XYZ file of C-alpha atoms in Angstrom:
491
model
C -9.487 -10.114 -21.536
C -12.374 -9.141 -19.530
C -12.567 -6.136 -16.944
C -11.526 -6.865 -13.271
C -14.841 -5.890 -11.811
C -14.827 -8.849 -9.222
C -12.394 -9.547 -6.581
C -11.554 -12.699 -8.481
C -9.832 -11.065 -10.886
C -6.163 -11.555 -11.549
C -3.881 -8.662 -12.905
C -0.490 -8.680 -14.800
C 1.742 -5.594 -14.681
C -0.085 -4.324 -17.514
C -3.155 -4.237 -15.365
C -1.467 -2.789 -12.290
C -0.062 0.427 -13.556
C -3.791 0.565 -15.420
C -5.689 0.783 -12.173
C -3.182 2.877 -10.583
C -3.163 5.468 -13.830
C -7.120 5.710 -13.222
C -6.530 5.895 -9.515
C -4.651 8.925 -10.125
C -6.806 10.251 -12.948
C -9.595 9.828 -10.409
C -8.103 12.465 -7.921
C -5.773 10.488 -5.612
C -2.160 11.171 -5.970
C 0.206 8.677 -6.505
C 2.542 10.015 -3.174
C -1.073 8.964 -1.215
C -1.329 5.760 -3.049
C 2.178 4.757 -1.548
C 0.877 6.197 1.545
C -1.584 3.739 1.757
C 0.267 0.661 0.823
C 2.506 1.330 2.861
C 0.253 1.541 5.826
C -1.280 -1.185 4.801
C 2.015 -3.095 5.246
C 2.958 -1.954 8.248
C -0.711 -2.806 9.739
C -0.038 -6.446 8.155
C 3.928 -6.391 9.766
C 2.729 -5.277 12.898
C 0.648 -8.076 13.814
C 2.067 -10.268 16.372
C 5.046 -7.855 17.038
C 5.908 -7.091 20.484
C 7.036 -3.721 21.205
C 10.805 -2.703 20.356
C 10.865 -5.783 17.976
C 13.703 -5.449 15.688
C 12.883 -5.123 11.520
C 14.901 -5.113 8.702
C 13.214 -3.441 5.833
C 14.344 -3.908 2.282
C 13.944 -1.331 0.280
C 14.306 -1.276 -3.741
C 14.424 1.738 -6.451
C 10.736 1.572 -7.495
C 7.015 1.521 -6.109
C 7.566 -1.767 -4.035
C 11.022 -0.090 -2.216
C 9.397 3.309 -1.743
C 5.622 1.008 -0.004
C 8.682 -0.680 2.232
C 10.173 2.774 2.862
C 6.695 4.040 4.349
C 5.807 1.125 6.184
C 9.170 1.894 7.656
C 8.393 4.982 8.924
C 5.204 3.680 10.628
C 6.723 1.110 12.072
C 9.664 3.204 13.762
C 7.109 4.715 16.105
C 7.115 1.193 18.023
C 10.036 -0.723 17.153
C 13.540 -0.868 16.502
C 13.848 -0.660 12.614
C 16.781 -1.146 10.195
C 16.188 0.299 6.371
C 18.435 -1.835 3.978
C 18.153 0.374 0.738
C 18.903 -1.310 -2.922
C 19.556 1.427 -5.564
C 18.292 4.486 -5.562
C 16.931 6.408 -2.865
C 18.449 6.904 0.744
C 18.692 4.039 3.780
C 20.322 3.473 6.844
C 22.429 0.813 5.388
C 22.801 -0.596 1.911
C 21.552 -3.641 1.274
C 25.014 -5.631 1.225
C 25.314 -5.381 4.815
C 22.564 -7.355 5.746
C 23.284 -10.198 7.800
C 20.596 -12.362 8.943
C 20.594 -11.921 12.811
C 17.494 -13.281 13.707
C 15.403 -10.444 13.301
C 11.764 -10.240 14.075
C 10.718 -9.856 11.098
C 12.161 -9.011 7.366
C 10.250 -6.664 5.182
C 11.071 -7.532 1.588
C 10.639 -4.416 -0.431
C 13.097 -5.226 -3.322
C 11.196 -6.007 -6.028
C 7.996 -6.404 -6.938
C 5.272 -7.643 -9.846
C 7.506 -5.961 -12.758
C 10.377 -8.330 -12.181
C 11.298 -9.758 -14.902
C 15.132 -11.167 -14.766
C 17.176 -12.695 -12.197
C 18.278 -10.552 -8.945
C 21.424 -9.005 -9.308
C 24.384 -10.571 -7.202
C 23.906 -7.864 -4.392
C 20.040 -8.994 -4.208
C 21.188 -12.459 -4.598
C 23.331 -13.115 -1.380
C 21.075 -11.259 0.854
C 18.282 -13.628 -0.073
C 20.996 -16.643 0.674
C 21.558 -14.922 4.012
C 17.993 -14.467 4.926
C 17.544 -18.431 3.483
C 20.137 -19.068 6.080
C 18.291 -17.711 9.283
C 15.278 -17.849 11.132
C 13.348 -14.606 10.538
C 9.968 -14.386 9.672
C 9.264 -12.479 6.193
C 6.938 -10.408 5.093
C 6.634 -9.755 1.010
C 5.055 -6.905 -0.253
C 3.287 -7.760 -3.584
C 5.801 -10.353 -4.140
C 8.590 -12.151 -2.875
C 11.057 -10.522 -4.817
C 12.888 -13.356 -7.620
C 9.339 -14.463 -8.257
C 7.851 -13.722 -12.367
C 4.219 -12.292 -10.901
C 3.128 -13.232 -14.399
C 4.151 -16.942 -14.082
C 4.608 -17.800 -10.956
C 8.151 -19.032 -11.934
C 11.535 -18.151 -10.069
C 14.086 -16.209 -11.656
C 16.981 -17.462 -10.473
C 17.261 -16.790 -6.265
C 13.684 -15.369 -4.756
C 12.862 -15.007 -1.276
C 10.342 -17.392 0.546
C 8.040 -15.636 2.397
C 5.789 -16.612 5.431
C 3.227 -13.892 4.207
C 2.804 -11.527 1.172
C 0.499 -8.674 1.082
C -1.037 -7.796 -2.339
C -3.226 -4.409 -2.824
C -7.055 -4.784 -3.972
C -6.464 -7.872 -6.629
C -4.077 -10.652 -6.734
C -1.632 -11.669 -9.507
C -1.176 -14.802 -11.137
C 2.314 -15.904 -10.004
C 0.312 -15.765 -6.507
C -1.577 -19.065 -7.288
C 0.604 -20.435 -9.744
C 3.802 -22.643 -8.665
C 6.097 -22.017 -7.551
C 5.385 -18.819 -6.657
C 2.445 -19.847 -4.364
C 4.601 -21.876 -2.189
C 7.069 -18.393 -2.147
C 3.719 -16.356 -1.077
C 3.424 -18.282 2.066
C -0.062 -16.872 3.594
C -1.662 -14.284 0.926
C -3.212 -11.182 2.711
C -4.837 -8.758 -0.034
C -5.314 -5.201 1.776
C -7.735 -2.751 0.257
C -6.402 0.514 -0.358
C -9.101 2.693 -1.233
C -9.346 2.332 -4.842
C -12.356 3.737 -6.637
C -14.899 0.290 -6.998
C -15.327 2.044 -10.897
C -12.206 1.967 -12.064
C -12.565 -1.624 -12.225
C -14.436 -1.771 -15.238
C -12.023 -0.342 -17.241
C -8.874 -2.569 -16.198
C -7.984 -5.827 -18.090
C -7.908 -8.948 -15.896
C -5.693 -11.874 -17.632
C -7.603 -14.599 -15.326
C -9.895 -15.474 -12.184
C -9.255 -17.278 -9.007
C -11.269 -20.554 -8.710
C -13.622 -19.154 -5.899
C -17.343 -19.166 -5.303
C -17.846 -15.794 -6.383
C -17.125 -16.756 -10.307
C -19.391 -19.523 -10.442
C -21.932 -19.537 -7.640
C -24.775 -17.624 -9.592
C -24.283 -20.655 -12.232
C -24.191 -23.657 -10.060
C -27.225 -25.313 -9.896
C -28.580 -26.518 -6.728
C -31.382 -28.909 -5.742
C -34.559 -26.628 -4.635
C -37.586 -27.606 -2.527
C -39.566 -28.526 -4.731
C -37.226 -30.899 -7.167
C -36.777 -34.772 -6.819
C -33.870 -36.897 -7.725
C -34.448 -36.778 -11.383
C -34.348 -33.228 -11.252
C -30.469 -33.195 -10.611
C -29.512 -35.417 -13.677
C -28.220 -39.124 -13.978
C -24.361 -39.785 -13.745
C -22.678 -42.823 -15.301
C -19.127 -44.225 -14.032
C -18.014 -46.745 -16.548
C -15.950 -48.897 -14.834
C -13.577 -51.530 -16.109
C -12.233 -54.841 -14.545
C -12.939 -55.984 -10.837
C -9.325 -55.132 -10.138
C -9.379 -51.830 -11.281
C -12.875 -51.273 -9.742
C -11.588 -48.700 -6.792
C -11.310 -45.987 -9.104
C -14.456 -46.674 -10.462
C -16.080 -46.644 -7.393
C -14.353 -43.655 -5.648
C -15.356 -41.850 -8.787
C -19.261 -42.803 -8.724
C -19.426 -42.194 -4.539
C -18.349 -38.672 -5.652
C -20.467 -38.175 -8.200
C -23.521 -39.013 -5.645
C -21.771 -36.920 -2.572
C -20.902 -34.073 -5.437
C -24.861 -33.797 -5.987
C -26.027 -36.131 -8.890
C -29.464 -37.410 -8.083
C -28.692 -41.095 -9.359
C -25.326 -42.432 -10.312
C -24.945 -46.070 -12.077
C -21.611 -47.668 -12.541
C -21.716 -49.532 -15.211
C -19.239 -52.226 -15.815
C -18.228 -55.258 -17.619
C -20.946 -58.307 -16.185
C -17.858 -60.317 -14.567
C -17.307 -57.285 -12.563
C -20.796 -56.646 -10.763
C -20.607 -59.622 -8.019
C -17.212 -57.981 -7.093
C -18.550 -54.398 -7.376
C -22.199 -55.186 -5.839
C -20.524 -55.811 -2.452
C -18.841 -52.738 -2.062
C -21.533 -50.071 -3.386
C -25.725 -49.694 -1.508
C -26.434 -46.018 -2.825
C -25.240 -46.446 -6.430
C -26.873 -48.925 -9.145
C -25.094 -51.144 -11.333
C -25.458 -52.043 -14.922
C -23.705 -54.828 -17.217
C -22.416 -53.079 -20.362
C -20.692 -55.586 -22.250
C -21.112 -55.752 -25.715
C -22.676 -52.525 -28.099
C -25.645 -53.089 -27.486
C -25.309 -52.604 -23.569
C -23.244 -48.843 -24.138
C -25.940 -48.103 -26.906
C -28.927 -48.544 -24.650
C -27.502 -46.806 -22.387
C -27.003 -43.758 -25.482
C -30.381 -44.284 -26.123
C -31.835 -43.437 -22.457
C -31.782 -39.472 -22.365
C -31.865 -39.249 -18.687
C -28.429 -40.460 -18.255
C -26.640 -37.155 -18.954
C -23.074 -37.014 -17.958
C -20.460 -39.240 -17.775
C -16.916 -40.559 -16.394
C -14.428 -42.043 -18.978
C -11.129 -43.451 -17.406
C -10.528 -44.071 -13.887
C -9.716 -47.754 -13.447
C -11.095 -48.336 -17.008
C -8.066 -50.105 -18.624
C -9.066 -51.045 -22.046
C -7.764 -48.585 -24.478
C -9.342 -49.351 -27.957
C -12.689 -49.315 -26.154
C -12.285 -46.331 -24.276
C -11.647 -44.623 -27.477
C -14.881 -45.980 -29.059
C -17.221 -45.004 -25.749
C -15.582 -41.702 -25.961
C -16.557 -41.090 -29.716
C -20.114 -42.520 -29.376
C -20.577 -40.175 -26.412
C -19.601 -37.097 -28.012
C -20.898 -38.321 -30.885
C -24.489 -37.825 -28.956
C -24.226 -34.665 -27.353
C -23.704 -36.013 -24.003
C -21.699 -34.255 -21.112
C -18.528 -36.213 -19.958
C -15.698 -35.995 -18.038
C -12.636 -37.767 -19.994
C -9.554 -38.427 -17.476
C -7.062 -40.747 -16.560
C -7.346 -44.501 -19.162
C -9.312 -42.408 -21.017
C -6.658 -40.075 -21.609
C -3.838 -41.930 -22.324
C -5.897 -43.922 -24.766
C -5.323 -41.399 -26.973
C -1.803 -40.793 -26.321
C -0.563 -41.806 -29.197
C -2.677 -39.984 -31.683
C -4.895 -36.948 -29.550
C -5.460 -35.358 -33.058
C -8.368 -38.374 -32.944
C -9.354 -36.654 -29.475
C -9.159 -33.344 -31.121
C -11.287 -34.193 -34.518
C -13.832 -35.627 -32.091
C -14.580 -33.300 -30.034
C -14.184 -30.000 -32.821
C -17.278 -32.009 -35.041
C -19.448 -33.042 -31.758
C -22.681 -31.839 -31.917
C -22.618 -29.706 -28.470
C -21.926 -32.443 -26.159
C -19.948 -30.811 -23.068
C -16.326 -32.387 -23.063
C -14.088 -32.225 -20.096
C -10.169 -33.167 -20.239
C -8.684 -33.948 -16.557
C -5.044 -34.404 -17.628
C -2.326 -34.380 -14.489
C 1.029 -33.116 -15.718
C 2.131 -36.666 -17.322
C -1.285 -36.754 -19.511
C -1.279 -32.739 -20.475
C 2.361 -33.362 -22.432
C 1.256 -36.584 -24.162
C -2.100 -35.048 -25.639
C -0.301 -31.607 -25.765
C 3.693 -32.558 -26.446
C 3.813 -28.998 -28.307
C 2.189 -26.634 -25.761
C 3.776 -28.769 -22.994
C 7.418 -28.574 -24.339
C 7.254 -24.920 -24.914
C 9.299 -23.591 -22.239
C 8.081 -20.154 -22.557
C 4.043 -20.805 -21.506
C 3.136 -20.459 -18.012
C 0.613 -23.254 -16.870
C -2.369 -20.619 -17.556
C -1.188 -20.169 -21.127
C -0.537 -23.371 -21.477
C -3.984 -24.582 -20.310
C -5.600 -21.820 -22.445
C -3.776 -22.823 -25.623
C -4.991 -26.706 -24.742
C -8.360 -25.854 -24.482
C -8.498 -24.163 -27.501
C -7.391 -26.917 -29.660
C -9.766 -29.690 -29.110
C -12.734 -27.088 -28.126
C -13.112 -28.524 -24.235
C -12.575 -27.404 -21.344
C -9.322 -28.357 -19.780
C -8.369 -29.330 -15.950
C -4.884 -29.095 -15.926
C -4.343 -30.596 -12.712
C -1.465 -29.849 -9.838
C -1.185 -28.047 -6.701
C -2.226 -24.975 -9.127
C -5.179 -26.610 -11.534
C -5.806 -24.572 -13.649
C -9.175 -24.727 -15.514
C -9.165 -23.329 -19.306
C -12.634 -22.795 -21.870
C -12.311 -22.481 -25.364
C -13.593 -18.979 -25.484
C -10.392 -18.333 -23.444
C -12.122 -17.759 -19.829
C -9.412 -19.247 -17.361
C -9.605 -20.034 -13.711
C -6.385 -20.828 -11.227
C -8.105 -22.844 -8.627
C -7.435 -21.652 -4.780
C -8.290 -24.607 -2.454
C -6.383 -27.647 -1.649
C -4.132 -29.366 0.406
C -0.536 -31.011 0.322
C -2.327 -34.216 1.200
C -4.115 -33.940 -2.067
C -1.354 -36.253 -3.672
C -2.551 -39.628 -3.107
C -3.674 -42.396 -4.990
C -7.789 -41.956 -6.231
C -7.878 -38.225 -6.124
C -8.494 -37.806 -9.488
C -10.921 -39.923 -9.586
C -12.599 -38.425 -7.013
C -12.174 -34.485 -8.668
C -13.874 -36.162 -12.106
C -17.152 -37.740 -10.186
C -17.513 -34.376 -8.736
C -17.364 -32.625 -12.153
C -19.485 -35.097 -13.537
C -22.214 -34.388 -10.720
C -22.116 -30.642 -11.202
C -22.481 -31.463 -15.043
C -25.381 -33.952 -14.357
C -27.444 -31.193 -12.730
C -27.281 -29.033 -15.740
C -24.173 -26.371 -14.682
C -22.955 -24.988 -17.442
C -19.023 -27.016 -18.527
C -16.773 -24.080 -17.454
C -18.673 -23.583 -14.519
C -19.180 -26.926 -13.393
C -15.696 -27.536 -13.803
C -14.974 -24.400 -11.593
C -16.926 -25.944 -9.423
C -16.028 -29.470 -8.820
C -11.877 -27.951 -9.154
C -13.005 -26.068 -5.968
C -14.901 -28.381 -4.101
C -12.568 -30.825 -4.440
C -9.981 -29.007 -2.826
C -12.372 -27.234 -0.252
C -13.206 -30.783 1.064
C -9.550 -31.790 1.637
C -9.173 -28.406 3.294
C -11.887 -29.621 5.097
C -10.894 -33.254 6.228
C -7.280 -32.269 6.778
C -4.306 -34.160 7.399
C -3.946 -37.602 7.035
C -6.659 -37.214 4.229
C -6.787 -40.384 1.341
C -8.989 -40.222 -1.496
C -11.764 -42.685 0.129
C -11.935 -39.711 2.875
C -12.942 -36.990 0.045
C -16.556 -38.115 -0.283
C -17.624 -37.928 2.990
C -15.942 -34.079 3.521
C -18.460 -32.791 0.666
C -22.072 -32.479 2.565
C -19.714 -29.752 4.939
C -18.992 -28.246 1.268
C -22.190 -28.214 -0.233
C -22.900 -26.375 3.379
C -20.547 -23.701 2.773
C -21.460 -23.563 -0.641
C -25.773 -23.458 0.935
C -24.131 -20.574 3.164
C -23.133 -18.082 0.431
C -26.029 -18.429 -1.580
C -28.428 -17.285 1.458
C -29.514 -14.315 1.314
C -26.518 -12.088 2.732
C -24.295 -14.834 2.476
C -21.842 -13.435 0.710
């Protein structure tokens, strides 16, 4: 574990009551550490309320119930609010008489990132009555029934329209299903000393520009094309050739100064009338892939999408790792080695430094990693960790919550994307990105960061109705973004 100096970092419970002990060791008493939560709820709560709304407030027996209890209190001065309490500690009403009567808003104060079994039956039914109504809800920390650890439901957990976190988030904020629970994600700063920080263990980062930016390399004033690296797509039939293609436009929108797509000969005349910015190249027999090894200045590759040929996708993989060149392996290339990834494994544990890049989707991650996959007790973080770690690449486990995993054990949750993501070609699209970012010299972890985020900033970006064609031409408003923060006072 490293320390959570930036505001990437993502705590456990562990790391919590660690930056809370220091708080308190700092000066600040725990009684105004509540204080301030709890404002800070309230200030969240009371946005968009009208005065003399009516709010229920759920309150539990520990830190979370006695933020609610406070933001109760605060909010009492405006409008007309009912305290549910849950265990210890007074309320106006236990928490088995809620009913849900279309409140204004729900404050759930239950439980909050040291839940770690199923709500009681008490807990229980008033989640199925607020399920049943039409209130808005408001989380603090979590939506109690959520594992902040995991991201996984314990049984019944409320779904919230907005949680509100304090200073760092958790992991079962990005991680499913617990992100959809979140609903919107506010994180409220509280006042805690910036130096305690250094001393408090984070468990992962969020995928955001702040963990990679300083890494990414960027084309500078002075460069030319060369100077941002040479990206191959190998693509394989004519019929297959969309992937192929989708895969090499993003490679050239994701920043590669060149990308070639080379294919089988048969497939160029198809391929040629469908592609002006990228060059094509016949690669046929050995001696076509091996010039192609022998030409240093193309640097980074795409293995897979639309590539069909198993037996050969295992021998271009070797050869490329073989000589220490960067490439992104995903979908054919994948499954080629479904039925024995130990030969994945082997190859990329004796490479000579080559930077290797797994894309698996959930289908692909449990046939190279049936073990790690089929243990029930690994969140998709540890799960992606432990992958990583066997082969010695970095893994994308992909989903609404990619997760991105290095050997050294540095893990990422990514936080852009889109419903509207899962279509046909996006993959593709995410592994031309990676490639580019590889092509132009980013370190692997990074670059993978990278491409994981723009990806999903660029179908942020399009919006609905998005397909995977529309992905390339959202990046140039990325790279934009991306230009923005790295000015000077950018952020």
């Amino acid at each position: 574990m490293r320390s959570s100096v930036s505001p990437t970092s993502l705590l456990d419970d562990g790391g919590v009551k660690r930056a809370d002990a220091l708080a308190v060791a700092s000066g600040i008493p725990l009684a105004e550490l509540v204080q301030r939560a709890g404002r800070a709820v309230a200030e969240v709560a009371a946005t968009g309320l009208a005065n003399g709304a009516r709010v229920a407030v759920w309150a539990g027996p520990g830190m979370n119930g006695a933020d609610a209890r406070v933001a109760a209190r605060c909010l009492a001065e405006r409008h007309d609010v009912s305290l549910f309490a849950f265990g210890s500690g007074e309320g106006d009403q236990p928490l088995s008489a809620f009913e849900e009567d279309r409140y204004d808003l729900v404050i759930d104060g239950l439980f909050g990132i040291g839940l770690q079994r199923p709500l009681d039956p008490v807990c229980t039914e008033a989640v199925r009555r607020l399920a049943a109504g039409g209130s808005q809800v408001l989380s603090i920390d979590m939506p109690s029934g959520v594992d902040a650890a995991s991201g996984a439901l314990l049984g019944a957990a409320v779904r919230a329209h907005r949680t509100v976190t304090f200073e760092r988030r958790r992991v079962g904020h990005l991680l499913m299903p617990g992100r959809a629970q979140c609903g919107a994600l506010i994180v409220a700063d509280i006042g805690m000393p910036p130096d305690i920080w250094n001393d408090v263990p984070s468990v992962a980062d969020a995928n955001e520009p702040r963990l990679w930016l300083a890494a990414l390399r960027h084309p500078s004033a002075a460069g030319h094309k060369y100077d941002r690296g040479h990206a191959v797509v190998f693509a394989g039939p004519v019929e297959k050739g969309g992937a192929a293609r989708l895969s090499a436009m993003a490679a050239l929108r994701g920043g590669a100064g060149l990308v070639t797509l080379a294919a089988p000969r048969e497939a160029l005349s198809g391929l040629s009338a469908q592609v002006t910015a990228l060059m094509l190249r016949g690669c046929d027999a050995q001696d076509d892939f091996d010039g192609l090894l022998e030409d240093e200045r193309f640097n980074a590759f795409v293995l897979g999408p639309g590539f069909g040929d198993a037996a050969k996708a295992r021998r271009f993989a070797a050869r490329i790792i073989e000589a220490n060149r960067a490439v992104v392996l995903d979908a054919d290339a994948i499954t080629a080695f479904g039925e024995a990834p130990e030969d994945l494994f082997r190859l990329c544990a004796g490479g000579t430094g080559g930077d290797v890049v797994l894309t698996p989707h959930g289908g692909e991650f449990r046939r190279l990693f049936p073990d790690i996959a089929g243990d029930g007790g690994l969140s998709k973080l540890e799960a992606a960790r432990a992958a990583a770690a066997r082969p010695g690449a970095v893994v994308v486990f992909k989903g609404a919550d990619t997760v991105i995993a290095a050997p050294d054990g540095r893990a990422a949750i990514n936080a852009t994307g889109t419903p509207w993501l899962a279509t046909a070609g996006t993959g593709d699209v995410l592994a031309g990105i990676v490639a580019a970012q590889l092509a132009q010299g980013t370190p692997v972890f990074e670059a993978a960061c990278a491409g994981v985020w723009m990806h999903g900033r660029a179908a942020e970006a399009f919006g609905p109705g998005l397909i995977s064609e529309d992905l390339p031409g959202a990046l140039p408003q990325v790279h934009a973004e991306i230009a923005a923060l790295r000015a000077p006072g950018g952020g």
